[in-house]
PDB file of C-alpha atoms in Angstrom:
ATOM      1  CA  MET A   1       0.000   0.000   0.000  1.00  0.00           C
ATOM      2  CA  PHE A   2       1.227   3.467  -0.836  1.00  0.00           C
ATOM      3  CA  GLU A   3       1.439   5.912   2.042  1.00  0.00           C
ATOM      4  CA  ARG A   4       1.915   9.550   1.241  1.00  0.00           C
ATOM      5  CA  SER A   5       4.483  11.556   3.148  1.00  0.00           C
ATOM      6  CA  ARG A   6       3.062  14.385   5.257  1.00  0.00           C
ATOM      7  CA  ARG A   7       6.156  16.489   4.549  1.00  0.00           C
ATOM      8  CA  GLY A   8       5.941  18.858   1.646  1.00  0.00           C
ATOM      9  CA  GLU A   9       2.266  19.590   1.897  1.00  0.00           C
ATOM     10  CA  HIS A  10       2.494  23.166   3.197  1.00  0.00           C
ATOM     11  CA  ALA A  11       3.658  25.052   0.115  1.00  0.00           C
ATOM     12  CA  LEU A  12       4.927  28.539  -0.598  1.00  0.00           C
ATOM     13  CA  LEU A  13       4.265  29.365  -4.245  1.00  0.00           C
ATOM     14  CA  ILE A  14       6.502  31.663  -6.285  1.00  0.00           C
ATOM     15  CA  GLN A  15       4.840  33.164  -9.363  1.00  0.00           C
ATOM     16  CA  PRO A  16       7.055  35.137 -11.770  1.00  0.00           C
ATOM     17  CA  VAL A  17       5.237  38.112 -13.340  1.00  0.00           C
ATOM     18  CA  ARG A  18       6.010  40.452 -16.201  1.00  0.00           C
ATOM     19  CA  GLY A  19       5.679  44.202 -15.964  1.00  0.00           C
ATOM     20  CA  GLY A  20       2.978  46.177 -17.706  1.00  0.00           C
ATOM     21  CA  THR A  21      -0.785  46.134 -17.657  1.00  0.00           C
ATOM     22  CA  ALA A  22      -1.101  43.965 -20.772  1.00  0.00           C
ATOM     23  CA  ALA A  23       0.562  41.056 -18.973  1.00  0.00           C
ATOM     24  CA  ALA A  24      -1.377  41.480 -15.710  1.00  0.00           C
ATOM     25  CA  SER A  25      -4.404  39.388 -16.715  1.00  0.00           C
ATOM     26  CA  SER A  26      -2.224  36.587 -18.075  1.00  0.00           C
ATOM     27  CA  ASP A  27      -0.106  36.645 -14.899  1.00  0.00           C
ATOM     28  CA  GLU A  28      -3.223  36.465 -12.709  1.00  0.00           C
ATOM     29  CA  ASP A  29      -4.534  33.505 -14.701  1.00  0.00           C
ATOM     30  CA  ALA A  30      -1.170  31.742 -14.410  1.00  0.00           C
ATOM     31  CA  ALA A  31      -1.073  32.322 -10.636  1.00  0.00           C
ATOM     32  CA  GLU A  32      -4.600  30.986 -10.230  1.00  0.00           C
ATOM     33  CA  GLU A  33      -3.835  27.902 -12.310  1.00  0.00           C
ATOM     34  CA  PHE A  34      -0.573  27.321 -10.407  1.00  0.00           C
ATOM     35  CA  THR A  35      -2.392  27.573  -7.071  1.00  0.00           C
ATOM     36  CA  GLU A  36      -5.076  25.116  -8.147  1.00  0.00           C
ATOM     37  CA  LEU A  37      -2.460  22.693  -9.484  1.00  0.00           C
ATOM     38  CA  ALA A  38      -0.638  22.726  -6.140  1.00  0.00           C
ATOM     39  CA  ARG A  39      -3.909  22.178  -4.270  1.00  0.00           C
ATOM     40  CA  SER A  40      -4.920  19.310  -6.562  1.00  0.00           C
ATOM     41  CA  ALA A  41      -1.567  17.665  -5.759  1.00  0.00           C
ATOM     42  CA  GLY A  42      -2.470  17.765  -2.067  1.00  0.00           C
ATOM     43  CA  ALA A  43      -0.655  20.900  -0.915  1.00  0.00           C
ATOM     44  CA  THR A  44      -2.081  23.487   1.406  1.00  0.00           C
ATOM     45  CA  ILE A  45      -1.026  26.942   0.272  1.00  0.00           C
ATOM     46  CA  ALA A  46       1.037  28.841   2.837  1.00  0.00           C
ATOM     47  CA  ALA A  47       1.385  31.931   0.630  1.00  0.00           C
ATOM     48  CA  LEU A  48       1.806  33.095  -2.946  1.00  0.00           C
ATOM     49  CA  VAL A  49       4.731  35.425  -3.626  1.00  0.00           C
ATOM     50  CA  THR A  50       4.981  37.230  -6.947  1.00  0.00           C
ATOM     51  CA  ALA A  51       8.350  38.176  -8.383  1.00  0.00           C
ATOM     52  CA  ARG A  52       9.137  40.467 -11.309  1.00  0.00           C
ATOM     53  CA  ALA A  53      10.789  38.512 -14.101  1.00  0.00           C
ATOM     54  CA  ASP A  54      11.387  41.244 -16.691  1.00  0.00           C
ATOM     55  CA  ARG A  55      15.158  41.046 -16.323  1.00  0.00           C
ATOM     56  CA  PRO A  56      16.044  37.728 -14.679  1.00  0.00           C
ATOM     57  CA  SER A  57      19.048  37.660 -12.371  1.00  0.00           C
ATOM     58  CA  PRO A  58      21.753  35.326 -13.689  1.00  0.00           C
ATOM     59  CA  SER A  59      22.216  33.637 -10.313  1.00  0.00           C
ATOM     60  CA  THR A  60      18.751  33.602  -8.728  1.00  0.00           C
ATOM     61  CA  PHE A  61      16.241  34.493 -11.470  1.00  0.00           C
ATOM     62  CA  ILE A  62      14.288  36.781  -9.115  1.00  0.00           C
ATOM     63  CA  GLY A  63      17.142  38.698  -7.479  1.00  0.00           C
ATOM     64  CA  SER A  64      18.781  38.236  -4.106  1.00  0.00           C
ATOM     65  CA  GLY A  65      16.458  40.694  -2.316  1.00  0.00           C
ATOM     66  CA  LYS A  66      13.359  38.840  -3.477  1.00  0.00           C
ATOM     67  CA  LEU A  67      15.003  35.527  -2.592  1.00  0.00           C
ATOM     68  CA  ASP A  68      15.495  36.883   0.952  1.00  0.00           C
ATOM     69  CA  GLU A  69      11.794  37.840   0.974  1.00  0.00           C
ATOM     70  CA  VAL A  70      10.869  34.298  -0.096  1.00  0.00           C
ATOM     71  CA  LYS A  71      12.995  32.836   2.706  1.00  0.00           C
ATOM     72  CA  ALA A  72      11.335  35.130   5.240  1.00  0.00           C
ATOM     73  CA  ALA A  73       7.879  34.137   3.954  1.00  0.00           C
ATOM     74  CA  ALA A  74       8.793  30.439   4.134  1.00  0.00           C
ATOM     75  CA  ASP A  75      10.034  30.854   7.703  1.00  0.00           C
ATOM     76  CA  ALA A  76       6.996  32.913   8.742  1.00  0.00           C
ATOM     77  CA  THR A  77       4.454  30.489   7.295  1.00  0.00           C
ATOM     78  CA  GLY A  78       6.242  27.257   8.174  1.00  0.00           C
ATOM     79  CA  ALA A  79       6.262  26.178   4.531  1.00  0.00           C
ATOM     80  CA  ASP A  80       8.137  22.950   3.963  1.00  0.00           C
ATOM     81  CA  LEU A  81       7.846  23.072   0.184  1.00  0.00           C
ATOM     82  CA  ILE A  82       8.746  25.870  -2.233  1.00  0.00           C
ATOM     83  CA  LEU A  83       7.131  25.653  -5.677  1.00  0.00           C
ATOM     84  CA  VAL A  84       8.389  27.930  -8.458  1.00  0.00           C
ATOM     85  CA  ASN A  85       6.208  28.369 -11.530  1.00  0.00           C
ATOM     86  CA  HIS A  86       9.184  28.648 -13.867  1.00  0.00           C
ATOM     87  CA  ALA A  87      11.970  26.345 -14.988  1.00  0.00           C
ATOM     88  CA  LEU A  88      15.281  27.185 -13.327  1.00  0.00           C
ATOM     89  CA  THR A  89      18.729  26.307 -14.608  1.00  0.00           C
ATOM     90  CA  PRO A  90      20.680  23.807 -12.485  1.00  0.00           C
ATOM     91  CA  ALA A  91      22.871  26.643 -11.157  1.00  0.00           C
ATOM     92  CA  ARG A  92      19.837  28.718 -10.148  1.00  0.00           C
ATOM     93  CA  SER A  93      18.215  25.672  -8.553  1.00  0.00           C
ATOM     94  CA  ALA A  94      21.325  25.133  -6.442  1.00  0.00           C
ATOM     95  CA  THR A  95      21.232  28.777  -5.329  1.00  0.00           C
ATOM     96  CA  TRP A  96      17.554  28.446  -4.409  1.00  0.00           C
ATOM     97  CA  LYS A  97      18.124  25.344  -2.295  1.00  0.00           C
ATOM     98  CA  ARG A  98      20.839  26.891  -0.105  1.00  0.00           C
ATOM     99  CA  PRO A  99      18.844  29.395   2.002  1.00  0.00           C
ATOM    100  CA  TRP A 100      16.348  26.997   3.573  1.00  0.00           C
ATOM    101  CA  SER A 101      15.658  23.422   4.474  1.00  0.00           C
ATOM    102  CA  ALA A 102      12.373  23.253   2.570  1.00  0.00           C
ATOM    103  CA  ALA A 103      12.245  21.201  -0.596  1.00  0.00           C
ATOM    104  CA  CYS A 104      12.274  23.321  -3.751  1.00  0.00           C
ATOM    105  CA  TRP A 105      10.581  22.252  -6.988  1.00  0.00           C
ATOM    106  CA  THR A 106      10.380  24.157 -10.256  1.00  0.00           C
ATOM    107  CA  ALA A 107       8.240  23.851 -13.350  1.00  0.00           C
ATOM    108  CA  PRO A 108       9.792  21.664 -16.034  1.00  0.00           C
ATOM    109  CA  GLY A 109      11.461  23.495 -18.893  1.00  0.00           C
TER     110      GLY A 109
END
């Protein structure tokens, strides 16, 4: 019998967004779909953090300041899973996994 782990069910979602009003509706739809996908996989949503992605940072994608904000949100909410709605390079993934003990998953590329 398959028993599901209880770890990883309290998720902090990271939704990259583009600047400008034309992209706002598309970004909102993507965030809503991402949230529902996480819920359908069994996660409870700790929080949704949006991050500007107009000019991605080479090392972190969202910038070190926003990464610090994500860490603070994960700590404050007790999230044990970080879900990023964007594919990250292996180097960026490694950078994301350093600041916290929560598991970090990204969208496939």
